[in-house]
PDB file of C-alpha atoms in Angstrom:
ATOM      1  CA  MET A  70       5.133 -15.394   9.553  1.00 50.00           C
ATOM      2  CA  GLY A  71       6.089 -18.182   7.172  1.00 52.00           C
ATOM      3  CA  ILE A  72       6.729 -17.914   3.425  1.00 60.00           C
ATOM      4  CA  SER A  73       3.495 -19.835   2.785  1.00 79.00           C
ATOM      5  CA  GLU A  74       1.491 -17.225   4.692  1.00 84.00           C
ATOM      6  CA  LEU A  75       3.149 -14.415   2.597  1.00 85.00           C
ATOM      7  CA  TYR A  76       2.216 -16.327  -0.699  1.00 89.00           C
ATOM      8  CA  VAL A  77      -1.257 -17.132   0.347  1.00 91.00           C
ATOM      9  CA  ALA A  78      -1.948 -13.407   1.507  1.00 92.00           C
ATOM     10  CA  ILE A  79      -0.472 -12.001  -1.755  1.00 92.00           C
ATOM     11  CA  ILE A  80      -2.507 -14.551  -3.938  1.00 94.00           C
ATOM     12  CA  LEU A  81      -5.704 -13.904  -2.090  1.00 96.00           C
ATOM     13  CA  GLY A  82      -5.090 -10.158  -2.226  1.00 95.00           C
ATOM     14  CA  LEU A  83      -4.521 -10.318  -6.032  1.00 96.00           C
ATOM     15  CA  THR A  84      -7.614 -12.484  -6.556  1.00 97.00           C
ATOM     16  CA  LEU A  85      -9.871 -10.483  -4.190  1.00 97.00           C
ATOM     17  CA  SER A  86      -8.624  -7.184  -5.647  1.00 97.00           C
ATOM     18  CA  LEU A  87      -9.383  -8.159  -9.237  1.00 97.00           C
ATOM     19  CA  LEU A  88     -12.751  -9.480  -8.178  1.00 97.00           C
ATOM     20  CA  PHE A  89     -13.559  -6.267  -6.281  1.00 97.00           C
ATOM     21  CA  GLN A  90     -12.412  -4.178  -9.075  1.00 96.00           C
ATOM     22  CA  GLU A  91     -14.404  -6.125 -11.698  1.00 96.00           C
ATOM     23  CA  LYS A  92     -17.587  -6.110  -9.625  1.00 97.00           C
ATOM     24  CA  PHE A  93     -17.537  -2.532  -8.232  1.00 96.00           C
ATOM     25  CA  GLY A  94     -15.139  -0.689 -10.612  1.00 95.00           C
ATOM     26  CA  ILE A  95     -13.117   0.513  -7.584  1.00 96.00           C
ATOM     27  CA  ASN A  96      -9.304  -0.042  -7.334  1.00 95.00           C
ATOM     28  CA  PRO A  97      -8.471  -0.998  -3.760  1.00 96.00           C
ATOM     29  CA  GLY A  98      -5.073   0.734  -4.165  1.00 93.00           C
ATOM     30  CA  GLY A  99      -3.534  -1.770  -6.459  1.00 90.00           C
ATOM     31  CA  LEU A 100      -3.560  -5.584  -6.911  1.00 91.00           C
ATOM     32  CA  VAL A 101      -0.865  -6.338  -4.422  1.00 92.00           C
ATOM     33  CA  VAL A 102      -1.942  -3.721  -1.705  1.00 95.00           C
ATOM     34  CA  PRO A 103      -4.623  -5.717   0.198  1.00 96.00           C
ATOM     35  CA  GLY A 104      -2.541  -8.762   0.576  1.00 94.00           C
ATOM     36  CA  TYR A 105       0.413  -6.780   2.110  1.00 92.00           C
ATOM     37  CA  ILE A 106      -1.880  -4.754   4.258  1.00 95.00           C
ATOM     38  CA  ALA A 107      -3.579  -7.944   5.496  1.00 94.00           C
ATOM     39  CA  LEU A 108      -0.169  -9.181   6.532  1.00 91.00           C
ATOM     40  CA  SER A 109       0.438  -5.732   8.199  1.00 89.00           C
ATOM     41  CA  PHE A 110      -2.701  -5.939  10.273  1.00 91.00           C
ATOM     42  CA  LYS A 111      -0.627  -7.657  13.051  1.00 87.00           C
ATOM     43  CA  ASP A 112       1.069  -4.292  13.499  1.00 84.00           C
ATOM     44  CA  PRO A 113      -1.538  -1.478  13.356  1.00 86.00           C
ATOM     45  CA  LYS A 114       1.128   1.115  13.569  1.00 86.00           C
ATOM     46  CA  GLY A 115       2.588  -0.248  10.217  1.00 85.00           C
ATOM     47  CA  VAL A 116      -0.698   0.099   8.560  1.00 91.00           C
ATOM     48  CA  ILE A 117      -1.012   3.655   9.734  1.00 92.00           C
ATOM     49  CA  VAL A 118       2.491   4.511   8.577  1.00 88.00           C
ATOM     50  CA  ILE A 119       1.721   3.015   5.090  1.00 92.00           C
ATOM     51  CA  PHE A 120      -1.404   5.286   4.745  1.00 95.00           C
ATOM     52  CA  ILE A 121       0.456   8.337   6.098  1.00 94.00           C
ATOM     53  CA  ILE A 122       3.323   7.880   3.546  1.00 94.00           C
ATOM     54  CA  SER A 123       0.735   7.388   0.784  1.00 96.00           C
ATOM     55  CA  LEU A 124      -1.069  10.628   1.681  1.00 97.00           C
ATOM     56  CA  LEU A 125       2.164  12.525   1.941  1.00 97.00           C
ATOM     57  CA  THR A 126       3.326  11.047  -1.402  1.00 97.00           C
ATOM     58  CA  TYR A 127       0.048  12.198  -3.029  1.00 97.00           C
ATOM     59  CA  MET A 128       0.267  15.594  -1.581  1.00 97.00           C
ATOM     60  CA  ILE A 129       4.000  16.143  -2.570  1.00 97.00           C
ATOM     61  CA  VAL A 130       3.368  15.007  -6.146  1.00 97.00           C
ATOM     62  CA  GLU A 131      -0.017  16.722  -6.619  1.00 96.00           C
ATOM     63  CA  PHE A 132       0.638  20.094  -4.865  1.00 96.00           C
ATOM     64  CA  VAL A 133       4.510  20.497  -5.176  1.00 96.00           C
ATOM     65  CA  LEU A 134       5.922  18.508  -7.990  1.00 94.00           C
ATOM     66  CA  ASN A 135       3.019  19.227 -10.291  1.00 92.00           C
ATOM     67  CA  LYS A 136       3.853  22.885 -10.151  1.00 93.00           C
ATOM     68  CA  PHE A 137       7.255  22.375 -11.569  1.00 93.00           C
ATOM     69  CA  LEU A 138       6.962  19.385 -13.801  1.00 91.00           C
ATOM     70  CA  ILE A 139       4.482  18.163 -16.355  1.00 91.00           C
ATOM     71  CA  LEU A 140       3.107  14.977 -14.733  1.00 90.00           C
ATOM     72  CA  TYR A 141       0.574  12.786 -16.380  1.00 91.00           C
ATOM     73  CA  GLY A 142       0.166   8.930 -17.029  1.00 92.00           C
ATOM     74  CA  ARG A 143       3.411   7.043 -16.454  1.00 94.00           C
ATOM     75  CA  ARG A 144       5.409  10.110 -15.365  1.00 95.00           C
ATOM     76  CA  ARG A 145       2.899  10.768 -12.582  1.00 95.00           C
ATOM     77  CA  PHE A 146       2.897   7.115 -11.645  1.00 96.00           C
ATOM     78  CA  LEU A 147       6.740   7.046 -11.417  1.00 96.00           C
ATOM     79  CA  ALA A 148       6.731  10.241  -9.460  1.00 96.00           C
ATOM     80  CA  MET A 149       4.282   8.687  -6.918  1.00 96.00           C
ATOM     81  CA  LEU A 150       6.642   5.621  -6.662  1.00 95.00           C
ATOM     82  CA  PHE A 151       9.895   7.693  -6.397  1.00 96.00           C
ATOM     83  CA  VAL A 152       8.445   9.968  -3.730  1.00 96.00           C
ATOM     84  CA  SER A 153       7.038   7.030  -1.912  1.00 95.00           C
ATOM     85  CA  MET A 154      10.492   5.305  -2.052  1.00 93.00           C
ATOM     86  CA  LEU A 155      12.320   8.440  -0.847  1.00 94.00           C
ATOM     87  CA  LEU A 156       9.848   8.837   2.144  1.00 93.00           C
ATOM     88  CA  ASN A 157      10.217   5.176   2.959  1.00 89.00           C
ATOM     89  CA  ILE A 158      14.061   5.491   2.865  1.00 87.00           C
ATOM     90  CA  LEU A 159      13.938   8.555   5.231  1.00 89.00           C
ATOM     91  CA  ILE A 160      11.726   6.780   7.645  1.00 84.00           C
ATOM     92  CA  THR A 161      13.734   3.597   7.461  1.00 81.00           C
ATOM     93  CA  THR A 162      16.970   5.651   8.179  1.00 83.00           C
ATOM     94  CA  VAL A 163      15.342   7.442  11.162  1.00 82.00           C
ATOM     95  CA  ASN A 164      13.887   4.287  12.442  1.00 75.00           C
ATOM     96  CA  ALA A 165      17.290   2.352  12.248  1.00 73.00           C
ATOM     97  CA  SER A 166      19.238   5.326  13.901  1.00 75.00           C
ATOM     98  CA  MET A 167      16.810   5.020  16.767  1.00 70.00           C
ATOM     99  CA  GLY A 168      17.773   1.473  17.162  1.00 64.00           C
ATOM    100  CA  ASN A 169      14.410  -0.140  15.956  1.00 65.00           C
ATOM    101  CA  ALA A 170      14.550  -3.218  14.059  1.00 57.00           C
ATOM    102  CA  LEU A 171      12.773  -3.426  10.676  1.00 57.00           C
ATOM    103  CA  ASP A 172      10.453  -6.166   9.813  1.00 58.00           C
ATOM    104  CA  ALA A 173      10.819  -8.776   7.066  1.00 51.00           C
ATOM    105  CA  LEU A 174       8.256  -7.094   4.897  1.00 55.00           C
ATOM    106  CA  SER A 175       9.823  -3.655   4.808  1.00 63.00           C
ATOM    107  CA  ALA A 176      11.405  -4.134   1.302  1.00 60.00           C
ATOM    108  CA  ILE A 177       7.944  -4.717   0.003  1.00 65.00           C
ATOM    109  CA  ARG A 178       6.508  -1.708   1.783  1.00 76.00           C
ATOM    110  CA  ILE A 179       8.689   0.601  -0.314  1.00 84.00           C
ATOM    111  CA  VAL A 180       6.272   0.545  -3.277  1.00 90.00           C
ATOM    112  CA  ILE A 181       2.931   0.050  -1.508  1.00 94.00           C
ATOM    113  CA  PRO A 182       2.284   3.750  -0.488  1.00 94.00           C
ATOM    114  CA  GLY A 183       3.173   4.825  -4.069  1.00 95.00           C
ATOM    115  CA  LEU A 184       0.486   2.332  -5.495  1.00 95.00           C
ATOM    116  CA  ILE A 185      -1.979   3.671  -3.006  1.00 97.00           C
ATOM    117  CA  ALA A 186      -1.122   7.394  -3.686  1.00 96.00           C
ATOM    118  CA  ASN A 187      -1.714   6.691  -7.448  1.00 96.00           C
ATOM    119  CA  ALA A 188      -5.183   5.300  -6.727  1.00 96.00           C
ATOM    120  CA  TYR A 189      -5.826   8.412  -4.709  1.00 97.00           C
ATOM    121  CA  TYR A 190      -5.200  10.550  -7.748  1.00 95.00           C
ATOM    122  CA  LYS A 191      -7.444   8.475 -10.001  1.00 94.00           C
ATOM    123  CA  GLN A 192     -10.461   7.873  -7.742  1.00 96.00           C
ATOM    124  CA  GLY A 193     -10.171   9.928  -4.526  1.00 96.00           C
ATOM    125  CA  ILE A 194      -8.757   9.325  -0.962  1.00 97.00           C
ATOM    126  CA  LYS A 195     -11.854   8.369   0.798  1.00 97.00           C
ATOM    127  CA  LEU A 196     -12.845   5.616  -1.757  1.00 97.00           C
ATOM    128  CA  THR A 197      -9.358   4.184  -1.981  1.00 97.00           C
ATOM    129  CA  VAL A 198      -8.780   4.007   1.803  1.00 97.00           C
ATOM    130  CA  ALA A 199     -12.154   2.401   2.308  1.00 97.00           C
ATOM    131  CA  SER A 200     -11.732  -0.051  -0.520  1.00 97.00           C
ATOM    132  CA  SER A 201      -8.154  -0.999   0.419  1.00 97.00           C
ATOM    133  CA  LEU A 202      -9.052  -1.522   4.026  1.00 97.00           C
ATOM    134  CA  GLY A 203     -12.249  -3.519   3.128  1.00 97.00           C
ATOM    135  CA  VAL A 204     -10.427  -5.980   0.763  1.00 98.00           C
ATOM    136  CA  SER A 205      -7.533  -6.188   3.142  1.00 97.00           C
ATOM    137  CA  LEU A 206      -9.862  -7.134   6.076  1.00 97.00           C
ATOM    138  CA  ALA A 207     -11.276  -9.802   3.885  1.00 97.00           C
ATOM    139  CA  VAL A 208      -7.965 -11.274   3.075  1.00 96.00           C
ATOM    140  CA  TYR A 209      -6.898 -11.069   6.850  1.00 96.00           C
ATOM    141  CA  ALA A 210     -10.102 -12.770   7.750  1.00 96.00           C
ATOM    142  CA  ILE A 211      -9.461 -15.678   5.454  1.00 95.00           C
ATOM    143  CA  ILE A 212      -5.826 -16.196   6.357  1.00 93.00           C
ATOM    144  CA  THR A 213      -6.596 -15.867  10.068  1.00 91.00           C
ATOM    145  CA  PHE A 214      -9.856 -17.838  10.386  1.00 90.00           C
ATOM    146  CA  VAL A 215      -9.836 -20.484   7.568  1.00 84.00           C
ATOM    147  CA  PRO A 216      -8.162 -23.577   8.819  1.00 75.00           C
ATOM    148  CA  GLY A 217      -5.206 -24.954   6.805  1.00 71.00           C
ATOM    149  CA  ILE A 218      -4.239 -21.564   5.363  1.00 69.00           C
TER     150      ILE A 218
END
């Protein structure tokens, strides 16, 4: 994976996310999410981990933290990001202790599940997962099959 592929995937993800959101009114998890997931399609386990962390993040914030804290708006969004980051740190630590190397995109992955979890709260899990994967698949198809990209 070269830097140019990263830039192209993120720019395509931003563009297609915005167009999708404007056309259908559905947020595919966040503007940067589809570009990152498209790059992660080469490692399906990584994509599954992203969605598992996002689901755990949503459940922890919605069903645990929400019982003890008043969470709305930016507070809820930050709670989603913080919980996502903590889960990512935990997984990264366990992964490193098992001797597994981390990929170059793991630093970006720290916020992606939080963005997806926030979209779960706003529009539901099924709609968010379907739209995220759909737009990500479109980005992946373009970066994979269009020559010169």
